[in-house]
């Protein structure tokens, strides 16, 4: 039964890509948009159907359908739907749809993969699609795209080398549980490096602020929302299935990486004046929090990571929506946000909700994720990790609060501006979802629990 | 979660009101429709009496927190009670609130309060109780200080919220202790745990004392009683709704629902003590107060103390019966007081307001309410008083106390009633009075009339109330059927008549004023002074904390600056040149390899 649904899913994805390609030559933006969103929604529903249907793993070929992969496929679909709606006002919208669709395919390949090769292919697809999405005629976007391209190329090389060593040591590319060979360590490190690039962990994330700031805002939403999460998914899959024997080793590695990433992201964000760059650093710090869950290596920790991944995706895309709204009127600096409340109450309130969630205020989704992450660290006797996490949350309050305070200050010449339907929808939807899952997080926690129990029983 | 679903239309319409234009003239009708919906959905709830439903709210590791609702007969009773009073209050408020610009804020707050009270009434575990309780406190604060241009209103609101929040925190602490003691927060589970061989331990006593504190703060009992009198700064519909029939009774309702726990912790004597002291304080204040609404506030305080007192001596069923009956006549009296205030140009001074005696309907309404409170024969207050006293007949001291209380009650309420009924000497003033009473918004009168009819008919519903009380026996509550003695009925009527006669004679016929004994009976100022001393004491204690606070603040400021500067240094890593990024990547990789392999 699940196979037939999977074939439907593959057929729908193919139809999506073909539609987007045909759309390159179409004139009507609106029809293409509606068609795309409908197809994406149907794909999402099909995935949800598979999720409800097959809680047992089904593997065939290079595809593994289990609660973990299906959950992430669903999340990425939701994320791409939001990104597509967000980018509605861009020029060349048709090509944007193609690129985000392709990126979604890459994300699917990574989620459903059960071998290093498929992860490799998936990351290639999503990187190329992202690079194309970032290209626009302006100077900064081109610079961002080129930087991303160059660093991606280097990282893909490292990943390939790691893959080769993996094959050489184990004789297969499949991720099967519990390899125990000592030569695998170097392979593991190379793979971690490559995926840490994608997931923006410490010494490998220096590209992130430049690329996030330079890229067009919908592409930033995609890179920060989807690419980063794809990196984490791949990391979880590889580490916890193939390298489980080296639990102690990579737990230590992730511990150190997490601490450095959190501090780096939060400390440098304080000094930023450009809001988009500040958000880039904040997403680096959030990646650090997510890594705490991986460092803990228990099922509960992974559950926390999954919850925080979902919440961060919503938060980041929502904030990028507001940033896009302000960018259209050329207000990029912190000081330009003064008086946002008097200009557009909805945007200000939604942004407040999203920022409070990023801080980790209870009753918002961000709190739920952070709570599970820190408590998993404490349960596993990694108290210092939790303490560092909390210290970082406190540090982060500073720069989030700067935005909030500016928003509610009064400005002399405030004119009422409207967010436009597309951006408004995404921002409000993200804020509402964050509050809803903050008040009643049980569905997400449940789903994350079943996903984590597949990975780390 | 059927019971929560019954609240959905209310919540949806409240949100709809929030989206309406401010100052829309149809807002109040939407509010009226919203507040009627729970009443219309009650028949649907009748099917699930005696059930308990919970949903999982939050799972943390091995602990799961639930939001639980239970529909025991008592819960349904309170649900129906609130659902009846709320639309009447909103109808009354439709007539009473005359500034359209305040409407949206007012109705949102009143409807939120109604939703909170309904959630509280069906609470099945401490979490749901806390949700309802906290919303009650907040909306009460917002509504007391509603007319924030009035001089005393914000201060009164602050006093109320600070006192009530002590109770909120007490319940929170108590819930935490209960969770560790019983590993569940569910009421029925805890009550059945108590029923078996349960050894009360130290933490359990502490938890129950904290719950008692919460009851005392919410229901304005000694030593937390001063906020209720000042809460009369709010609009009269608010006083009728919150501070007479529903919110302040939330405390005593919690005492009723959790009564087996209080018995197990042997706190009955404390309840009797606090109840008795508050009765004395309340009656003494009510006898001499000169504000039309404050007399009613003190009378509410007395009635709540009576419920607590009855609970303490074990007259469980009598307390519940009194609880139900008091709701109606109290709200009715507040409605009446509101019309008198409106007819006298917002003056609340008992000695100066006058009821226009030509308005027979209002006179009748006031009379019904007053005689109910006093406990005159066929009105519901009579039966309520009888139930309570008959349970006490075995203890002569308590019985004599109750008779004195009844005398005092009928005395002060008749004083309260007849003072505005004195003749108006000046013909021009009489004319003005008749005019302003004729101009009263008819919705107020409709609401009052309906409520008066319900109050009159309430004794007929005794069967249902007693049935509900008996139904509680299945769930671990030992609720005996209340008794009533003929001798007691006779004695009660005599006492009430005595009180009526004395008050009528002194205040109506003779027109006496209370000046000389005012200082003796009015202890409200004394308590307020005591509150002030206590607050000053805490403030001085806080001086030491303030010193520490300043030190810590400076220290943290320095740390904050250093952190920000640190960020400024680290940012220089980002030079923008890709080669640097690649080098950093390679160095990281090399470090990892070295670190792992070595």
PDB file of C-alpha atoms in Angstrom, chain B residues 100-298:
ATOM      1  CA  UNK B 100     -20.070  53.644  23.087  1.00  0.00           C
ATOM      2  CA  UNK B 101     -16.313  54.086  22.876  1.00  0.00           C
ATOM      3  CA  UNK B 102     -15.807  51.958  25.979  1.00  0.00           C
ATOM      4  CA  UNK B 103     -18.045  49.180  24.760  1.00  0.00           C
ATOM      5  CA  UNK B 104     -15.533  47.070  22.898  1.00  0.00           C
ATOM      6  CA  UNK B 105     -13.051  46.960  25.742  1.00  0.00           C
ATOM      7  CA  UNK B 106     -15.796  46.306  28.286  1.00  0.00           C
ATOM      8  CA  UNK B 107     -17.515  43.479  26.489  1.00  0.00           C
ATOM      9  CA  UNK B 108     -14.316  41.715  25.567  1.00  0.00           C
ATOM     10  CA  UNK B 109     -13.313  41.751  29.211  1.00  0.00           C
ATOM     11  CA  UNK B 110     -16.712  40.647  30.478  1.00  0.00           C
ATOM     12  CA  UNK B 111     -16.942  37.822  27.942  1.00  0.00           C
ATOM     13  CA  UNK B 112     -13.409  36.678  28.689  1.00  0.00           C
ATOM     14  CA  UNK B 113     -14.388  36.633  32.324  1.00  0.00           C
ATOM     15  CA  UNK B 114     -17.425  34.537  31.542  1.00  0.00           C
ATOM     16  CA  UNK B 115     -15.337  32.071  29.549  1.00  0.00           C
ATOM     17  CA  UNK B 116     -12.790  31.894  32.367  1.00  0.00           C
ATOM     18  CA  UNK B 117     -15.499  31.286  34.946  1.00  0.00           C
ATOM     19  CA  UNK B 118     -17.005  28.530  32.828  1.00  0.00           C
ATOM     20  CA  UNK B 119     -13.609  26.876  32.367  1.00  0.00           C
ATOM     21  CA  UNK B 120     -13.078  27.139  36.113  1.00  0.00           C
ATOM     22  CA  UNK B 121     -16.452  25.571  36.843  1.00  0.00           C
ATOM     23  CA  UNK B 122     -15.666  22.424  34.909  1.00  0.00           C
ATOM     24  CA  UNK B 123     -12.047  22.141  35.985  1.00  0.00           C
ATOM     25  CA  UNK B 124     -10.995  18.584  36.608  1.00  0.00           C
ATOM     26  CA  UNK B 125      -7.399  19.063  37.592  1.00  0.00           C
ATOM     27  CA  UNK B 126      -5.142  21.731  38.933  1.00  0.00           C
ATOM     28  CA  UNK B 127      -3.974  22.886  35.540  1.00  0.00           C
ATOM     29  CA  UNK B 128      -7.431  23.694  34.243  1.00  0.00           C
ATOM     30  CA  UNK B 129      -8.244  25.232  37.603  1.00  0.00           C
ATOM     31  CA  UNK B 130      -5.182  27.433  37.362  1.00  0.00           C
ATOM     32  CA  UNK B 131      -6.002  28.500  33.827  1.00  0.00           C
ATOM     33  CA  UNK B 132      -9.501  29.555  34.846  1.00  0.00           C
ATOM     34  CA  UNK B 133      -8.380  31.090  38.125  1.00  0.00           C
ATOM     35  CA  UNK B 134      -5.647  33.213  36.587  1.00  0.00           C
ATOM     36  CA  UNK B 135      -7.923  34.548  33.892  1.00  0.00           C
ATOM     37  CA  UNK B 136     -10.465  35.374  36.583  1.00  0.00           C
ATOM     38  CA  UNK B 137      -7.871  37.417  38.450  1.00  0.00           C
ATOM     39  CA  UNK B 138      -6.714  39.272  35.355  1.00  0.00           C
ATOM     40  CA  UNK B 139     -10.152  40.134  34.051  1.00  0.00           C
ATOM     41  CA  UNK B 140     -11.211  41.188  37.513  1.00  0.00           C
ATOM     42  CA  UNK B 141      -8.261  43.577  37.613  1.00  0.00           C
ATOM     43  CA  UNK B 142      -9.131  44.956  34.194  1.00  0.00           C
ATOM     44  CA  UNK B 143     -12.779  45.390  35.049  1.00  0.00           C
ATOM     45  CA  UNK B 144     -12.342  46.973  38.468  1.00  0.00           C
ATOM     46  CA  UNK B 145     -10.046  49.566  36.985  1.00  0.00           C
ATOM     47  CA  UNK B 146     -12.228  49.913  33.916  1.00  0.00           C
ATOM     48  CA  UNK B 147     -13.034  53.561  34.424  1.00  0.00           C
ATOM     49  CA  UNK B 148      -9.432  54.463  34.722  1.00  0.00           C
ATOM     50  CA  UNK B 149     -10.207  58.158  34.808  1.00  0.00           C
ATOM     51  CA  UNK B 150     -11.837  57.747  38.191  1.00  0.00           C
ATOM     52  CA  UNK B 151      -9.615  58.741  41.033  1.00  0.00           C
ATOM     53  CA  UNK B 152      -9.745  55.591  43.118  1.00  0.00           C
ATOM     54  CA  UNK B 153     -10.262  52.947  40.476  1.00  0.00           C
ATOM     55  CA  UNK B 154      -6.648  52.144  39.521  1.00  0.00           C
ATOM     56  CA  UNK B 155      -5.604  51.883  43.145  1.00  0.00           C
ATOM     57  CA  UNK B 156      -8.518  49.583  43.882  1.00  0.00           C
ATOM     58  CA  UNK B 157      -7.652  47.420  40.891  1.00  0.00           C
ATOM     59  CA  UNK B 158      -4.052  47.150  42.034  1.00  0.00           C
ATOM     60  CA  UNK B 159      -5.144  46.208  45.516  1.00  0.00           C
ATOM     61  CA  UNK B 160      -7.394  43.516  44.125  1.00  0.00           C
ATOM     62  CA  UNK B 161      -4.839  42.001  41.801  1.00  0.00           C
ATOM     63  CA  UNK B 162      -2.057  41.985  44.379  1.00  0.00           C
ATOM     64  CA  UNK B 163      -4.224  40.270  46.947  1.00  0.00           C
ATOM     65  CA  UNK B 164      -5.617  37.764  44.491  1.00  0.00           C
ATOM     66  CA  UNK B 165      -2.245  36.963  42.950  1.00  0.00           C
ATOM     67  CA  UNK B 166      -1.100  35.741  46.338  1.00  0.00           C
ATOM     68  CA  UNK B 167      -3.829  33.161  45.915  1.00  0.00           C
ATOM     69  CA  UNK B 168      -2.746  32.358  42.356  1.00  0.00           C
ATOM     70  CA  UNK B 169       0.775  31.649  43.494  1.00  0.00           C
ATOM     71  CA  UNK B 170      -0.489  29.616  46.407  1.00  0.00           C
ATOM     72  CA  UNK B 171      -2.442  27.371  44.088  1.00  0.00           C
ATOM     73  CA  UNK B 172       0.614  26.993  41.876  1.00  0.00           C
ATOM     74  CA  UNK B 173       2.788  25.997  44.813  1.00  0.00           C
ATOM     75  CA  UNK B 174       0.081  23.704  46.128  1.00  0.00           C
ATOM     76  CA  UNK B 175      -0.292  22.038  42.731  1.00  0.00           C
ATOM     77  CA  UNK B 176       3.442  21.405  42.617  1.00  0.00           C
ATOM     78  CA  UNK B 177       3.347  19.773  46.060  1.00  0.00           C
ATOM     79  CA  UNK B 178       0.291  17.737  45.087  1.00  0.00           C
ATOM     80  CA  UNK B 179       2.089  16.540  41.990  1.00  0.00           C
ATOM     81  CA  UNK B 180       5.026  15.265  43.959  1.00  0.00           C
ATOM     82  CA  UNK B 181       2.825  13.709  46.642  1.00  0.00           C
ATOM     83  CA  UNK B 182       0.223  12.037  44.430  1.00  0.00           C
ATOM     84  CA  UNK B 183       2.023  12.074  41.027  1.00  0.00           C
ATOM     85  CA  UNK B 184      -1.201  13.293  39.502  1.00  0.00           C
ATOM     86  CA  UNK B 185      -2.996  16.584  39.413  1.00  0.00           C
ATOM     87  CA  UNK B 186      -6.398  15.102  38.754  1.00  0.00           C
ATOM     88  CA  UNK B 187      -9.027  15.962  41.367  1.00  0.00           C
ATOM     89  CA  UNK B 188     -10.991  12.736  41.325  1.00  0.00           C
ATOM     90  CA  UNK B 189      -7.839  10.633  41.506  1.00  0.00           C
ATOM     91  CA  UNK B 190      -6.533  12.604  44.462  1.00  0.00           C
ATOM     92  CA  UNK B 191      -9.871  12.436  46.255  1.00  0.00           C
ATOM     93  CA  UNK B 192     -10.073   8.683  45.834  1.00  0.00           C
ATOM     94  CA  UNK B 193      -6.461   8.405  46.995  1.00  0.00           C
ATOM     95  CA  UNK B 194      -7.421  10.257  50.151  1.00  0.00           C
ATOM     96  CA  UNK B 195     -10.383   7.980  50.671  1.00  0.00           C
ATOM     97  CA  UNK B 196      -8.249   4.883  51.052  1.00  0.00           C
ATOM     98  CA  UNK B 197      -5.772   4.485  53.855  1.00  0.00           C
ATOM     99  CA  UNK B 198      -3.960   7.704  53.392  1.00  0.00           C
ATOM    100  CA  UNK B 199      -1.413   9.022  55.802  1.00  0.00           C
ATOM    101  CA  UNK B 200      -1.319  12.791  55.763  1.00  0.00           C
ATOM    102  CA  UNK B 201       2.225  14.027  55.643  1.00  0.00           C
ATOM    103  CA  UNK B 202       3.844  17.370  56.165  1.00  0.00           C
ATOM    104  CA  UNK B 203       3.885  18.498  52.537  1.00  0.00           C
ATOM    105  CA  UNK B 204       0.220  17.635  52.216  1.00  0.00           C
ATOM    106  CA  UNK B 205      -0.679  19.909  55.104  1.00  0.00           C
ATOM    107  CA  UNK B 206       1.369  22.686  53.581  1.00  0.00           C
ATOM    108  CA  UNK B 207      -0.357  22.215  50.239  1.00  0.00           C
ATOM    109  CA  UNK B 208      -3.778  22.377  51.827  1.00  0.00           C
ATOM    110  CA  UNK B 209      -2.928  25.430  53.878  1.00  0.00           C
ATOM    111  CA  UNK B 210      -1.793  27.087  50.656  1.00  0.00           C
ATOM    112  CA  UNK B 211      -5.084  26.161  49.048  1.00  0.00           C
ATOM    113  CA  UNK B 212      -6.904  27.633  52.016  1.00  0.00           C
ATOM    114  CA  UNK B 213      -4.929  30.845  51.547  1.00  0.00           C
ATOM    115  CA  UNK B 214      -6.027  30.884  47.917  1.00  0.00           C
ATOM    116  CA  UNK B 215      -9.654  30.461  49.004  1.00  0.00           C
ATOM    117  CA  UNK B 216      -9.316  33.298  51.479  1.00  0.00           C
ATOM    118  CA  UNK B 217      -7.735  35.714  49.032  1.00  0.00           C
ATOM    119  CA  UNK B 218     -10.171  35.057  46.227  1.00  0.00           C
ATOM    120  CA  UNK B 219     -13.262  35.136  48.429  1.00  0.00           C
ATOM    121  CA  UNK B 220     -12.154  38.156  50.385  1.00  0.00           C
ATOM    122  CA  UNK B 221     -12.003  36.638  53.825  1.00  0.00           C
ATOM    123  CA  UNK B 222      -9.981  37.822  56.781  1.00  0.00           C
ATOM    124  CA  UNK B 223      -7.103  38.821  56.530  1.00  0.00           C
ATOM    125  CA  UNK B 224      -7.430  39.478  52.813  1.00  0.00           C
ATOM    126  CA  UNK B 225     -10.805  41.115  52.824  1.00  0.00           C
ATOM    127  CA  UNK B 226     -10.178  44.737  52.025  1.00  0.00           C
ATOM    128  CA  UNK B 227     -10.010  44.451  48.276  1.00  0.00           C
ATOM    129  CA  UNK B 228     -13.682  43.595  47.892  1.00  0.00           C
ATOM    130  CA  UNK B 229     -15.013  46.848  49.258  1.00  0.00           C
ATOM    131  CA  UNK B 230     -12.697  48.861  47.052  1.00  0.00           C
ATOM    132  CA  UNK B 231     -13.616  46.699  44.073  1.00  0.00           C
ATOM    133  CA  UNK B 232     -16.886  48.591  43.962  1.00  0.00           C
ATOM    134  CA  UNK B 233     -15.071  51.256  41.969  1.00  0.00           C
ATOM    135  CA  UNK B 234     -15.874  49.217  38.914  1.00  0.00           C
ATOM    136  CA  UNK B 235     -19.063  49.655  36.920  1.00  0.00           C
ATOM    137  CA  UNK B 236     -22.139  48.141  38.532  1.00  0.00           C
ATOM    138  CA  UNK B 237     -22.565  45.278  36.029  1.00  0.00           C
ATOM    139  CA  UNK B 238     -19.032  44.266  36.972  1.00  0.00           C
ATOM    140  CA  UNK B 239     -19.929  44.340  40.643  1.00  0.00           C
ATOM    141  CA  UNK B 240     -23.064  42.344  39.946  1.00  0.00           C
ATOM    142  CA  UNK B 241     -21.208  39.741  37.978  1.00  0.00           C
ATOM    143  CA  UNK B 242     -17.792  39.407  39.457  1.00  0.00           C
ATOM    144  CA  UNK B 243     -17.966  40.585  42.936  1.00  0.00           C
ATOM    145  CA  UNK B 244     -21.233  39.146  44.049  1.00  0.00           C
ATOM    146  CA  UNK B 245     -22.239  36.080  42.204  1.00  0.00           C
ATOM    147  CA  UNK B 246     -19.336  34.513  40.437  1.00  0.00           C
ATOM    148  CA  UNK B 247     -15.720  35.426  40.848  1.00  0.00           C
ATOM    149  CA  UNK B 248     -15.510  35.821  44.575  1.00  0.00           C
ATOM    150  CA  UNK B 249     -17.424  32.623  44.925  1.00  0.00           C
ATOM    151  CA  UNK B 250     -14.741  30.839  42.953  1.00  0.00           C
ATOM    152  CA  UNK B 251     -12.745  30.555  46.133  1.00  0.00           C
ATOM    153  CA  UNK B 252     -15.560  28.961  48.086  1.00  0.00           C
ATOM    154  CA  UNK B 253     -16.401  26.783  45.097  1.00  0.00           C
ATOM    155  CA  UNK B 254     -12.886  25.421  45.147  1.00  0.00           C
ATOM    156  CA  UNK B 255     -13.309  24.749  48.842  1.00  0.00           C
ATOM    157  CA  UNK B 256     -16.538  22.891  48.067  1.00  0.00           C
ATOM    158  CA  UNK B 257     -15.100  20.821  45.221  1.00  0.00           C
ATOM    159  CA  UNK B 258     -11.932  19.961  47.132  1.00  0.00           C
ATOM    160  CA  UNK B 259     -13.725  19.561  50.439  1.00  0.00           C
ATOM    161  CA  UNK B 260     -12.575  15.974  51.132  1.00  0.00           C
ATOM    162  CA  UNK B 261      -8.997  17.228  50.879  1.00  0.00           C
ATOM    163  CA  UNK B 262      -9.606  19.960  53.404  1.00  0.00           C
ATOM    164  CA  UNK B 263     -11.228  17.484  55.755  1.00  0.00           C
ATOM    165  CA  UNK B 264      -8.288  15.117  55.399  1.00  0.00           C
ATOM    166  CA  UNK B 265      -5.936  17.933  56.282  1.00  0.00           C
ATOM    167  CA  UNK B 266      -8.059  18.829  59.308  1.00  0.00           C
ATOM    168  CA  UNK B 267      -8.482  22.413  58.260  1.00  0.00           C
ATOM    169  CA  UNK B 268     -12.184  22.621  59.114  1.00  0.00           C
ATOM    170  CA  UNK B 269     -11.579  24.496  62.334  1.00  0.00           C
ATOM    171  CA  UNK B 270      -9.485  27.055  60.475  1.00  0.00           C
ATOM    172  CA  UNK B 271     -12.316  27.520  58.022  1.00  0.00           C
ATOM    173  CA  UNK B 272     -14.738  28.088  60.861  1.00  0.00           C
ATOM    174  CA  UNK B 273     -12.350  30.551  62.448  1.00  0.00           C
ATOM    175  CA  UNK B 274     -11.715  32.620  59.376  1.00  0.00           C
ATOM    176  CA  UNK B 275     -15.346  32.461  58.346  1.00  0.00           C
ATOM    177  CA  UNK B 276     -16.583  33.541  61.731  1.00  0.00           C
ATOM    178  CA  UNK B 277     -14.151  36.434  62.066  1.00  0.00           C
ATOM    179  CA  UNK B 278     -14.998  37.668  58.584  1.00  0.00           C
ATOM    180  CA  UNK B 279     -18.723  37.518  59.333  1.00  0.00           C
ATOM    181  CA  UNK B 280     -18.226  39.803  62.305  1.00  0.00           C
ATOM    182  CA  UNK B 281     -16.024  42.199  60.364  1.00  0.00           C
ATOM    183  CA  UNK B 282     -18.384  42.275  57.430  1.00  0.00           C
ATOM    184  CA  UNK B 283     -21.568  42.853  59.401  1.00  0.00           C
ATOM    185  CA  UNK B 284     -19.980  45.514  61.485  1.00  0.00           C
ATOM    186  CA  UNK B 285     -18.842  47.376  58.396  1.00  0.00           C
ATOM    187  CA  UNK B 286     -22.110  46.906  56.579  1.00  0.00           C
ATOM    188  CA  UNK B 287     -24.091  48.370  59.439  1.00  0.00           C
ATOM    189  CA  UNK B 288     -22.559  51.782  59.144  1.00  0.00           C
ATOM    190  CA  UNK B 289     -21.281  52.208  55.623  1.00  0.00           C
ATOM    191  CA  UNK B 290     -22.626  55.129  53.665  1.00  0.00           C
ATOM    192  CA  UNK B 291     -21.956  53.934  50.126  1.00  0.00           C
ATOM    193  CA  UNK B 292     -24.743  52.073  48.425  1.00  0.00           C
ATOM    194  CA  UNK B 293     -22.486  49.528  46.754  1.00  0.00           C
ATOM    195  CA  UNK B 294     -20.065  49.020  49.596  1.00  0.00           C
ATOM    196  CA  UNK B 295     -22.830  47.859  51.906  1.00  0.00           C
ATOM    197  CA  UNK B 296     -23.592  45.210  49.323  1.00  0.00           C
ATOM    198  CA  UNK B 297     -19.907  44.354  49.090  1.00  0.00           C
ATOM    199  CA  UNK B 298     -19.689  43.777  52.806  1.00  0.00           C
TER     200      UNK B 298
END
